[in-house]
Amino acid sequence: MAKYNLTLALVRDQQQILLINRLKQPFLGMWNGVGGKIESGETPIQGIKREIQEETGLTMDHYELSQNGLLKWHQNGTFVDGIYLFVANLKQPFPQNVYPQATREGILNPFPTAWVTNKNNVGIVADLKAALPSLLANEQTTYYTNFVNDELTDFYPLPA
């Protein structure tokens, strides 16, 4: 079973990344990957597959999944939880005329990868934005993250 309780995935095709604009805390109104809590008895992979399907309607038939690391999430220097990181590479491009799409979690919309990774884009959750280069390169990395008053103050890779 899972050592930590949270999952986060980048769902992407060759050109775009699907993000959700969150309706609730943490990171209300920010663009983030999809994911959430691992339920009792689930592995991290089972948890993220369920979250992807619940939040986007996409099943394993639509994508190939890889586990790409971990965020060790801290607030004010105190450990909150670990977040298992995944990338779901779609087998087909995002369909046209489906997005933006309102869900119970927020608004889903695919964006061009260049827009998501642009250094001037302040609308992406800060630790996701910092982890994007290694996620997009399919690297396995564990990160230390620390937020103070919802502002990312520390982000760095931890030794393997």
PDB file of C-alpha atoms in Angstrom:
ATOM      1  CA  MET A   1       0.000   0.000   0.000  1.00  0.00           C
ATOM      2  CA  ALA A   2       0.967   3.634  -0.203  1.00  0.00           C
ATOM      3  CA  LYS A   3       3.486   5.266   2.120  1.00  0.00           C
ATOM      4  CA  TYR A   4       2.068   8.705   1.289  1.00  0.00           C
ATOM      5  CA  ASN A   5      -1.508   9.802   0.632  1.00  0.00           C
ATOM      6  CA  LEU A   6      -1.593  11.988  -2.489  1.00  0.00           C
ATOM      7  CA  THR A   7      -1.159  11.690  -6.268  1.00  0.00           C
ATOM      8  CA  LEU A   8      -0.695  14.178  -9.098  1.00  0.00           C
ATOM      9  CA  ALA A   9      -0.558  13.536 -12.838  1.00  0.00           C
ATOM     10  CA  LEU A  10       0.251  15.483 -15.954  1.00  0.00           C
ATOM     11  CA  VAL A  11      -2.132  14.301 -18.658  1.00  0.00           C
ATOM     12  CA  ARG A  12      -0.631  15.232 -22.003  1.00  0.00           C
ATOM     13  CA  ASP A  13      -0.617  14.637 -25.716  1.00  0.00           C
ATOM     14  CA  GLN A  14       2.207  15.598 -28.085  1.00  0.00           C
ATOM     15  CA  GLN A  15       1.320  19.307 -28.014  1.00  0.00           C
ATOM     16  CA  GLN A  16      -0.679  20.057 -24.859  1.00  0.00           C
ATOM     17  CA  ILE A  17      -1.023  19.442 -21.132  1.00  0.00           C
ATOM     18  CA  LEU A  18      -4.444  19.056 -19.490  1.00  0.00           C
ATOM     19  CA  LEU A  19      -4.732  21.206 -16.363  1.00  0.00           C
ATOM     20  CA  ILE A  20      -7.477  21.881 -13.845  1.00  0.00           C
ATOM     21  CA  ASN A  21      -8.239  25.287 -12.368  1.00  0.00           C
ATOM     22  CA  ARG A  22      -9.021  24.376  -8.784  1.00  0.00           C
ATOM     23  CA  LEU A  23     -12.321  25.367  -7.156  1.00  0.00           C
ATOM     24  CA  LYS A  24     -11.045  24.782  -3.604  1.00  0.00           C
ATOM     25  CA  GLN A  25      -7.955  24.950  -1.427  1.00  0.00           C
ATOM     26  CA  PRO A  26      -5.152  24.275  -1.607  1.00  0.00           C
ATOM     27  CA  PHE A  27      -4.293  26.507  -4.565  1.00  0.00           C
ATOM     28  CA  LEU A  28      -7.793  27.809  -5.229  1.00  0.00           C
ATOM     29  CA  GLY A  29      -7.913  29.366  -8.710  1.00  0.00           C
ATOM     30  CA  MET A  30      -4.519  27.982  -9.780  1.00  0.00           C
ATOM     31  CA  TRP A  31      -3.865  25.593 -12.673  1.00  0.00           C
ATOM     32  CA  ASN A  32      -2.644  22.179 -11.512  1.00  0.00           C
ATOM     33  CA  GLY A  33      -2.404  18.605 -12.699  1.00  0.00           C
ATOM     34  CA  VAL A  34      -5.166  16.142 -11.855  1.00  0.00           C
ATOM     35  CA  GLY A  35      -4.988  13.879  -8.839  1.00  0.00           C
ATOM     36  CA  GLY A  36      -5.982  13.591  -5.231  1.00  0.00           C
ATOM     37  CA  LYS A  37      -6.108  11.319  -2.228  1.00  0.00           C
ATOM     38  CA  ILE A  38      -5.233   7.637  -2.346  1.00  0.00           C
ATOM     39  CA  GLU A  39      -8.103   5.637  -0.877  1.00  0.00           C
ATOM     40  CA  SER A  40      -7.681   2.922   1.738  1.00  0.00           C
ATOM     41  CA  GLY A  41      -6.333  -0.262   0.153  1.00  0.00           C
ATOM     42  CA  GLU A  42      -5.181   1.454  -3.051  1.00  0.00           C
ATOM     43  CA  THR A  43      -1.651   1.579  -4.383  1.00  0.00           C
ATOM     44  CA  PRO A  44      -0.467   4.942  -5.733  1.00  0.00           C
ATOM     45  CA  ILE A  45      -0.969   3.679  -9.305  1.00  0.00           C
ATOM     46  CA  GLN A  46      -4.518   2.519  -8.570  1.00  0.00           C
ATOM     47  CA  GLY A  47      -5.214   5.861  -6.900  1.00  0.00           C
ATOM     48  CA  ILE A  48      -4.021   7.984  -9.810  1.00  0.00           C
ATOM     49  CA  LYS A  49      -5.875   5.854 -12.377  1.00  0.00           C
ATOM     50  CA  ARG A  50      -9.077   6.356 -10.389  1.00  0.00           C
ATOM     51  CA  GLU A  51      -8.445  10.095  -9.980  1.00  0.00           C
ATOM     52  CA  ILE A  52      -7.725  10.552 -13.697  1.00  0.00           C
ATOM     53  CA  GLN A  53     -10.952   8.758 -14.587  1.00  0.00           C
ATOM     54  CA  GLU A  54     -13.036  10.639 -11.984  1.00  0.00           C
ATOM     55  CA  GLU A  55     -11.658  14.064 -12.919  1.00  0.00           C
ATOM     56  CA  THR A  56     -11.302  13.693 -16.707  1.00  0.00           C
ATOM     57  CA  GLY A  57     -13.328  10.652 -17.804  1.00  0.00           C
ATOM     58  CA  LEU A  58     -10.181   9.148 -19.364  1.00  0.00           C
ATOM     59  CA  THR A  59      -9.475   5.453 -18.778  1.00  0.00           C
ATOM     60  CA  MET A  60      -6.276   3.420 -19.218  1.00  0.00           C
ATOM     61  CA  ASP A  61      -7.439   2.725 -22.783  1.00  0.00           C
ATOM     62  CA  HIS A  62      -6.694   6.398 -23.536  1.00  0.00           C
ATOM     63  CA  TYR A  63      -3.163   6.754 -22.111  1.00  0.00           C
ATOM     64  CA  GLU A  64       0.088   5.154 -21.013  1.00  0.00           C
ATOM     65  CA  LEU A  65       1.060   5.881 -17.422  1.00  0.00           C
ATOM     66  CA  SER A  66       4.508   6.315 -15.914  1.00  0.00           C
ATOM     67  CA  GLN A  67       5.458   7.094 -12.336  1.00  0.00           C
ATOM     68  CA  ASN A  68       7.854  10.025 -12.304  1.00  0.00           C
ATOM     69  CA  GLY A  69       8.877  10.792  -8.757  1.00  0.00           C
ATOM     70  CA  LEU A  70       7.636  12.306  -5.545  1.00  0.00           C
ATOM     71  CA  LEU A  71       7.073  15.700  -3.940  1.00  0.00           C
ATOM     72  CA  LYS A  72       7.684  15.835  -0.187  1.00  0.00           C
ATOM     73  CA  TRP A  73       5.299  18.673   0.612  1.00  0.00           C
ATOM     74  CA  HIS A  74       5.998  20.943   3.593  1.00  0.00           C
ATOM     75  CA  GLN A  75       4.203  24.010   4.930  1.00  0.00           C
ATOM     76  CA  ASN A  76       6.163  26.377   7.173  1.00  0.00           C
ATOM     77  CA  GLY A  77       8.877  23.714   7.396  1.00  0.00           C
ATOM     78  CA  THR A  78       6.482  21.033   8.688  1.00  0.00           C
ATOM     79  CA  PHE A  79       5.922  17.891   6.629  1.00  0.00           C
ATOM     80  CA  VAL A  80       2.355  17.697   5.276  1.00  0.00           C
ATOM     81  CA  ASP A  81       2.415  14.649   2.972  1.00  0.00           C
ATOM     82  CA  GLY A  82       4.070  13.058  -0.022  1.00  0.00           C
ATOM     83  CA  ILE A  83       2.650  13.434  -3.513  1.00  0.00           C
ATOM     84  CA  TYR A  84       3.350  10.647  -6.024  1.00  0.00           C
ATOM     85  CA  LEU A  85       4.014  12.167  -9.460  1.00  0.00           C
ATOM     86  CA  PHE A  86       2.825  10.582 -12.713  1.00  0.00           C
ATOM     87  CA  VAL A  87       2.664  11.368 -16.413  1.00  0.00           C
ATOM     88  CA  ALA A  88      -0.243  10.044 -18.494  1.00  0.00           C
ATOM     89  CA  ASN A  89       0.713  10.211 -22.185  1.00  0.00           C
ATOM     90  CA  LEU A  90      -2.406  10.143 -24.335  1.00  0.00           C
ATOM     91  CA  LYS A  91      -2.523   7.731 -27.251  1.00  0.00           C
ATOM     92  CA  GLN A  92      -4.544  10.257 -29.307  1.00  0.00           C
ATOM     93  CA  PRO A  93      -4.597  14.079 -29.290  1.00  0.00           C
ATOM     94  CA  PHE A  94      -7.069  15.877 -27.039  1.00  0.00           C
ATOM     95  CA  PRO A  95     -10.454  16.004 -28.765  1.00  0.00           C
ATOM     96  CA  GLN A  96     -11.568  19.374 -30.097  1.00  0.00           C
ATOM     97  CA  ASN A  97     -14.854  20.926 -28.907  1.00  0.00           C
ATOM     98  CA  VAL A  98     -14.707  19.216 -25.485  1.00  0.00           C
ATOM     99  CA  TYR A  99     -12.795  21.823 -23.505  1.00  0.00           C
ATOM    100  CA  PRO A 100     -12.964  23.887 -21.428  1.00  0.00           C
ATOM    101  CA  GLN A 101     -14.985  21.511 -19.287  1.00  0.00           C
ATOM    102  CA  ALA A 102     -16.476  22.300 -15.871  1.00  0.00           C
ATOM    103  CA  THR A 103     -16.199  19.516 -13.279  1.00  0.00           C
ATOM    104  CA  ARG A 104     -16.888  19.248  -9.538  1.00  0.00           C
ATOM    105  CA  GLU A 105     -13.152  19.814  -8.922  1.00  0.00           C
ATOM    106  CA  GLY A 106     -12.676  22.775 -11.270  1.00  0.00           C
ATOM    107  CA  ILE A 107     -12.314  23.712 -14.925  1.00  0.00           C
ATOM    108  CA  LEU A 108     -10.361  21.328 -17.168  1.00  0.00           C
ATOM    109  CA  ASN A 109      -8.548  22.705 -20.181  1.00  0.00           C
ATOM    110  CA  PRO A 110      -5.578  21.583 -22.282  1.00  0.00           C
ATOM    111  CA  PHE A 111      -2.902  24.210 -22.900  1.00  0.00           C
ATOM    112  CA  PRO A 112       0.101  24.234 -25.233  1.00  0.00           C
ATOM    113  CA  THR A 113       3.165  22.869 -23.438  1.00  0.00           C
ATOM    114  CA  ALA A 114       5.073  26.086 -24.199  1.00  0.00           C
ATOM    115  CA  TRP A 115       2.394  28.129 -22.386  1.00  0.00           C
ATOM    116  CA  VAL A 116       2.407  25.834 -19.341  1.00  0.00           C
ATOM    117  CA  THR A 117       6.209  25.898 -19.066  1.00  0.00           C
ATOM    118  CA  ASN A 118       6.649  29.618 -19.799  1.00  0.00           C
ATOM    119  CA  LYS A 119       8.724  31.186 -16.997  1.00  0.00           C
ATOM    120  CA  ASN A 120       6.380  34.210 -16.938  1.00  0.00           C
ATOM    121  CA  ASN A 121       3.261  32.097 -16.365  1.00  0.00           C
ATOM    122  CA  VAL A 122       2.212  32.835 -12.773  1.00  0.00           C
ATOM    123  CA  GLY A 123      -1.036  30.828 -12.929  1.00  0.00           C
ATOM    124  CA  ILE A 124       0.513  27.360 -12.492  1.00  0.00           C
ATOM    125  CA  VAL A 125       0.892  25.893  -8.976  1.00  0.00           C
ATOM    126  CA  ALA A 126       4.506  26.730  -8.111  1.00  0.00           C
ATOM    127  CA  ASP A 127       5.873  23.288  -7.212  1.00  0.00           C
ATOM    128  CA  LEU A 128       4.262  21.695 -10.272  1.00  0.00           C
ATOM    129  CA  LYS A 129       5.802  24.410 -12.443  1.00  0.00           C
ATOM    130  CA  ALA A 130       9.216  23.764 -10.873  1.00  0.00           C
ATOM    131  CA  ALA A 131       8.891  19.983 -11.392  1.00  0.00           C
ATOM    132  CA  LEU A 132       7.705  20.251 -15.029  1.00  0.00           C
ATOM    133  CA  PRO A 133      11.143  19.944 -16.687  1.00  0.00           C
ATOM    134  CA  SER A 134      11.880  16.586 -15.031  1.00  0.00           C
ATOM    135  CA  LEU A 135       8.304  15.338 -15.499  1.00  0.00           C
ATOM    136  CA  LEU A 136       8.346  16.184 -19.200  1.00  0.00           C
ATOM    137  CA  ALA A 137      11.776  14.527 -19.549  1.00  0.00           C
ATOM    138  CA  ASN A 138      10.375  11.377 -17.884  1.00  0.00           C
ATOM    139  CA  GLU A 139      12.922  11.585 -15.043  1.00  0.00           C
ATOM    140  CA  GLN A 140      12.421   9.967 -11.642  1.00  0.00           C
ATOM    141  CA  THR A 141      13.077  12.687  -9.060  1.00  0.00           C
ATOM    142  CA  THR A 142      12.139  13.223  -5.417  1.00  0.00           C
ATOM    143  CA  TYR A 143      11.739  16.860  -4.399  1.00  0.00           C
ATOM    144  CA  TYR A 144      11.581  18.773  -1.135  1.00  0.00           C
ATOM    145  CA  THR A 145       8.983  21.546  -1.349  1.00  0.00           C
ATOM    146  CA  ASN A 146       8.107  24.124   1.293  1.00  0.00           C
ATOM    147  CA  PHE A 147       5.350  26.715   1.203  1.00  0.00           C
ATOM    148  CA  VAL A 148       4.993  29.683   3.551  1.00  0.00           C
ATOM    149  CA  ASN A 149       1.652  31.502   3.254  1.00  0.00           C
ATOM    150  CA  ASP A 150       0.937  29.633  -0.020  1.00  0.00           C
ATOM    151  CA  GLU A 151       4.224  30.863  -1.506  1.00  0.00           C
ATOM    152  CA  LEU A 152       6.883  28.351  -2.576  1.00  0.00           C
ATOM    153  CA  THR A 153      10.030  29.161  -0.583  1.00  0.00           C
ATOM    154  CA  ASP A 154      12.061  25.978  -1.106  1.00  0.00           C
ATOM    155  CA  PHE A 155      12.175  23.510  -3.975  1.00  0.00           C
ATOM    156  CA  TYR A 156      15.087  21.180  -4.591  1.00  0.00           C
ATOM    157  CA  PRO A 157      15.826  17.572  -5.540  1.00  0.00           C
ATOM    158  CA  LEU A 158      16.641  15.135  -2.759  1.00  0.00           C
ATOM    159  CA  PRO A 159      19.375  12.509  -3.082  1.00  0.00           C
ATOM    160  CA  ALA A 160      18.151   9.199  -4.495  1.00  0.00           C
TER     161      ALA A 160
END
